[in-house]
Amino acid sequence: MGQTRKRHYDRYTLEFKEQAVRLAGHPNVTAMDIADTLGIHVVMLYRWRMELKNGTLRENKHMKKSAAPPKKVKKRTDPTKAKEDELTKANKRIKALERSLASREEELDILKKAQRFFEKTKR
């Protein structure tokens, strides 16, 4: 009597499935070409596409979860560097405000001259 061997099934991550469906969605590429390139059967690609459309596409329950991306760690900055950055931002803001003030003062001077001119013409 022969022994039966356990079949090996490939298990794909959710990211892989979604990427395969996205690739198959390109207008100039056939699903058959994508399936051949990825080494999967074209029917499986169609099934994933249908499941994604219905909202039922998910990972296999036996598959190991993919590792979560590492958390972003804020770089510790030197307190003196932070103060210098804050100071440069403040200086930039001061310069912008000074330019704005100079522009307003120039507008006021022009308006005052115009007012004097019109007062002279009324007399």
PDB file of C-alpha atoms in Angstrom:
ATOM      1  CA  MET A   1       0.000   0.000   0.000  1.00  0.00           C
ATOM      2  CA  GLY A   2       1.266   3.357  -0.967  1.00  0.00           C
ATOM      3  CA  GLN A   3       1.422   6.300   1.323  1.00  0.00           C
ATOM      4  CA  THR A   4      -0.400   9.453   0.435  1.00  0.00           C
ATOM      5  CA  ARG A   5       1.611  12.601   0.590  1.00  0.00           C
ATOM      6  CA  LYS A   6       0.253  15.758   1.996  1.00  0.00           C
ATOM      7  CA  ARG A   7      -0.239  18.372  -0.689  1.00  0.00           C
ATOM      8  CA  HIS A   8       1.642  21.609  -0.428  1.00  0.00           C
ATOM      9  CA  TYR A   9      -0.421  24.710  -1.117  1.00  0.00           C
ATOM     10  CA  ASP A  10       1.071  28.111  -1.614  1.00  0.00           C
ATOM     11  CA  ARG A  11      -0.267  30.732   0.710  1.00  0.00           C
ATOM     12  CA  TYR A  12      -0.145  34.332  -0.387  1.00  0.00           C
ATOM     13  CA  THR A  13      -0.185  37.466   1.696  1.00  0.00           C
ATOM     14  CA  LEU A  14      -2.950  40.003   1.378  1.00  0.00           C
ATOM     15  CA  GLU A  15      -0.466  42.521  -0.008  1.00  0.00           C
ATOM     16  CA  PHE A  16       0.560  40.082  -2.740  1.00  0.00           C
ATOM     17  CA  LYS A  17      -3.061  39.442  -3.697  1.00  0.00           C
ATOM     18  CA  GLU A  18      -3.890  43.157  -3.837  1.00  0.00           C
ATOM     19  CA  GLN A  19      -0.800  43.894  -5.898  1.00  0.00           C
ATOM     20  CA  ALA A  20      -1.656  41.102  -8.354  1.00  0.00           C
ATOM     21  CA  VAL A  21      -5.182  42.483  -8.789  1.00  0.00           C
ATOM     22  CA  ARG A  22      -3.797  46.011  -9.296  1.00  0.00           C
ATOM     23  CA  LEU A  23      -1.391  44.736 -11.944  1.00  0.00           C
ATOM     24  CA  ALA A  24      -4.191  42.867 -13.700  1.00  0.00           C
ATOM     25  CA  GLY A  25      -6.201  46.078 -13.807  1.00  0.00           C
ATOM     26  CA  HIS A  26      -3.822  47.804 -16.211  1.00  0.00           C
ATOM     27  CA  PRO A  27      -5.459  48.341 -19.619  1.00  0.00           C
ATOM     28  CA  ASN A  28      -2.654  47.054 -21.874  1.00  0.00           C
ATOM     29  CA  VAL A  29      -1.860  43.885 -19.905  1.00  0.00           C
ATOM     30  CA  THR A  30      -3.828  40.656 -19.882  1.00  0.00           C
ATOM     31  CA  ALA A  31      -4.626  38.740 -16.730  1.00  0.00           C
ATOM     32  CA  MET A  32      -3.040  35.650 -18.300  1.00  0.00           C
ATOM     33  CA  ASP A  33       0.303  37.448 -18.631  1.00  0.00           C
ATOM     34  CA  ILE A  34       0.187  38.662 -15.028  1.00  0.00           C
ATOM     35  CA  ALA A  35      -0.714  35.178 -13.766  1.00  0.00           C
ATOM     36  CA  ASP A  36       2.149  33.599 -15.732  1.00  0.00           C
ATOM     37  CA  THR A  37       4.587  36.198 -14.478  1.00  0.00           C
ATOM     38  CA  LEU A  38       3.564  35.746 -10.847  1.00  0.00           C
ATOM     39  CA  GLY A  39       3.424  31.959 -11.119  1.00  0.00           C
ATOM     40  CA  ILE A  40      -0.251  31.615 -10.233  1.00  0.00           C
ATOM     41  CA  HIS A  41      -3.232  30.220 -12.112  1.00  0.00           C
ATOM     42  CA  VAL A  42      -5.308  32.761 -13.995  1.00  0.00           C
ATOM     43  CA  VAL A  43      -8.510  31.536 -12.301  1.00  0.00           C
ATOM     44  CA  MET A  44      -6.981  32.381  -8.918  1.00  0.00           C
ATOM     45  CA  LEU A  45      -6.313  35.918 -10.151  1.00  0.00           C
ATOM     46  CA  TYR A  46      -9.900  36.257 -11.345  1.00  0.00           C
ATOM     47  CA  ARG A  47     -11.134  34.949  -7.989  1.00  0.00           C
ATOM     48  CA  TRP A  48      -8.992  37.484  -6.108  1.00  0.00           C
ATOM     49  CA  ARG A  49     -10.331  40.244  -8.353  1.00  0.00           C
ATOM     50  CA  MET A  50     -13.926  39.186  -7.627  1.00  0.00           C
ATOM     51  CA  GLU A  51     -13.232  38.914  -3.874  1.00  0.00           C
ATOM     52  CA  LEU A  52     -11.631  42.364  -3.817  1.00  0.00           C
ATOM     53  CA  LYS A  53     -14.647  43.780  -5.638  1.00  0.00           C
ATOM     54  CA  ASN A  54     -17.007  42.149  -3.112  1.00  0.00           C
ATOM     55  CA  GLY A  55     -14.840  43.136  -0.164  1.00  0.00           C
ATOM     56  CA  THR A  56     -14.114  39.571   0.919  1.00  0.00           C
ATOM     57  CA  LEU A  57     -10.441  39.365  -0.062  1.00  0.00           C
ATOM     58  CA  ARG A  58      -8.384  38.352   2.965  1.00  0.00           C
ATOM     59  CA  GLU A  59      -5.324  36.442   4.046  1.00  0.00           C
ATOM     60  CA  ASN A  60      -5.396  32.730   4.583  1.00  0.00           C
ATOM     61  CA  LYS A  61      -6.099  31.938   8.236  1.00  0.00           C
ATOM     62  CA  HIS A  62      -3.136  29.543   8.322  1.00  0.00           C
ATOM     63  CA  MET A  63      -0.688  32.069   6.981  1.00  0.00           C
ATOM     64  CA  LYS A  64       1.719  33.827   9.247  1.00  0.00           C
ATOM     65  CA  LYS A  65       0.942  37.480   9.573  1.00  0.00           C
ATOM     66  CA  SER A  66       3.344  39.771   7.791  1.00  0.00           C
ATOM     67  CA  ALA A  67       5.532  41.762  10.117  1.00  0.00           C
ATOM     68  CA  ALA A  68       4.293  45.230  10.901  1.00  0.00           C
ATOM     69  CA  PRO A  69       6.446  48.051   9.606  1.00  0.00           C
ATOM     70  CA  PRO A  70       8.811  49.441  12.213  1.00  0.00           C
ATOM     71  CA  LYS A  71       7.536  52.387  14.182  1.00  0.00           C
ATOM     72  CA  LYS A  72       8.978  55.715  13.313  1.00  0.00           C
ATOM     73  CA  VAL A  73      11.111  56.976  16.119  1.00  0.00           C
ATOM     74  CA  LYS A  74      11.535  60.676  16.474  1.00  0.00           C
ATOM     75  CA  LYS A  75      15.124  61.674  16.386  1.00  0.00           C
ATOM     76  CA  ARG A  76      16.306  63.228  19.561  1.00  0.00           C
ATOM     77  CA  THR A  77      17.494  66.684  18.810  1.00  0.00           C
ATOM     78  CA  ASP A  78      20.063  68.634  20.671  1.00  0.00           C
ATOM     79  CA  PRO A  79      18.338  71.299  22.828  1.00  0.00           C
ATOM     80  CA  THR A  80      20.700  73.973  21.543  1.00  0.00           C
ATOM     81  CA  LYS A  81      19.952  72.954  17.952  1.00  0.00           C
ATOM     82  CA  ALA A  82      16.221  73.130  18.636  1.00  0.00           C
ATOM     83  CA  LYS A  83      16.604  76.623  20.081  1.00  0.00           C
ATOM     84  CA  GLU A  84      18.668  77.719  17.081  1.00  0.00           C
ATOM     85  CA  ASP A  85      15.989  76.416  14.707  1.00  0.00           C
ATOM     86  CA  GLU A  86      13.318  78.221  16.681  1.00  0.00           C
ATOM     87  CA  LEU A  87      15.376  81.404  16.573  1.00  0.00           C
ATOM     88  CA  THR A  88      15.853  81.214  12.799  1.00  0.00           C
ATOM     89  CA  LYS A  89      12.097  80.698  12.332  1.00  0.00           C
ATOM     90  CA  ALA A  90      11.407  83.702  14.521  1.00  0.00           C
ATOM     91  CA  ASN A  91      13.915  85.826  12.558  1.00  0.00           C
ATOM     92  CA  LYS A  92      12.267  84.851   9.274  1.00  0.00           C
ATOM     93  CA  ARG A  93       8.861  85.792  10.662  1.00  0.00           C
ATOM     94  CA  ILE A  94      10.194  89.131  11.896  1.00  0.00           C
ATOM     95  CA  LYS A  95      11.643  89.919   8.454  1.00  0.00           C
ATOM     96  CA  ALA A  96       8.345  89.043   6.778  1.00  0.00           C
ATOM     97  CA  LEU A  97       6.431  91.234   9.198  1.00  0.00           C
ATOM     98  CA  GLU A  98       8.887  94.100   8.641  1.00  0.00           C
ATOM     99  CA  ARG A  99       8.386  93.841   4.869  1.00  0.00           C
ATOM    100  CA  SER A 100       4.626  93.855   5.355  1.00  0.00           C
ATOM    101  CA  LEU A 101       4.844  96.885   7.647  1.00  0.00           C
ATOM    102  CA  ALA A 102       7.032  98.775   5.159  1.00  0.00           C
ATOM    103  CA  SER A 103       4.503  98.056   2.407  1.00  0.00           C
ATOM    104  CA  ARG A 104       1.619  99.360   4.556  1.00  0.00           C
ATOM    105  CA  GLU A 105       3.555 102.487   5.480  1.00  0.00           C
ATOM    106  CA  GLU A 106       4.259 103.165   1.803  1.00  0.00           C
ATOM    107  CA  GLU A 107       0.561 102.755   1.004  1.00  0.00           C
ATOM    108  CA  LEU A 108      -0.335 105.191   3.781  1.00  0.00           C
ATOM    109  CA  ASP A 109       2.180 107.767   2.506  1.00  0.00           C
ATOM    110  CA  ILE A 110       0.707 107.524  -0.988  1.00  0.00           C
ATOM    111  CA  LEU A 111      -2.817 107.947   0.357  1.00  0.00           C
ATOM    112  CA  LYS A 112      -1.792 110.977   2.426  1.00  0.00           C
ATOM    113  CA  LYS A 113      -0.193 112.589  -0.647  1.00  0.00           C
ATOM    114  CA  ALA A 114      -3.316 111.879  -2.694  1.00  0.00           C
ATOM    115  CA  GLN A 115      -5.484 113.393   0.024  1.00  0.00           C
ATOM    116  CA  ARG A 116      -3.370 116.585   0.071  1.00  0.00           C
ATOM    117  CA  PHE A 117      -3.476 116.760  -3.725  1.00  0.00           C
ATOM    118  CA  PHE A 118      -7.266 116.499  -3.846  1.00  0.00           C
ATOM    119  CA  GLU A 119      -7.652 119.090  -1.072  1.00  0.00           C
ATOM    120  CA  LYS A 120      -5.574 121.575  -3.125  1.00  0.00           C
ATOM    121  CA  THR A 121      -7.662 120.985  -6.252  1.00  0.00           C
ATOM    122  CA  LYS A 122     -10.925 121.636  -4.368  1.00  0.00           C
ATOM    123  CA  ARG A 123      -9.773 125.129  -3.330  1.00  0.00           C
TER     124      ARG A 123
END
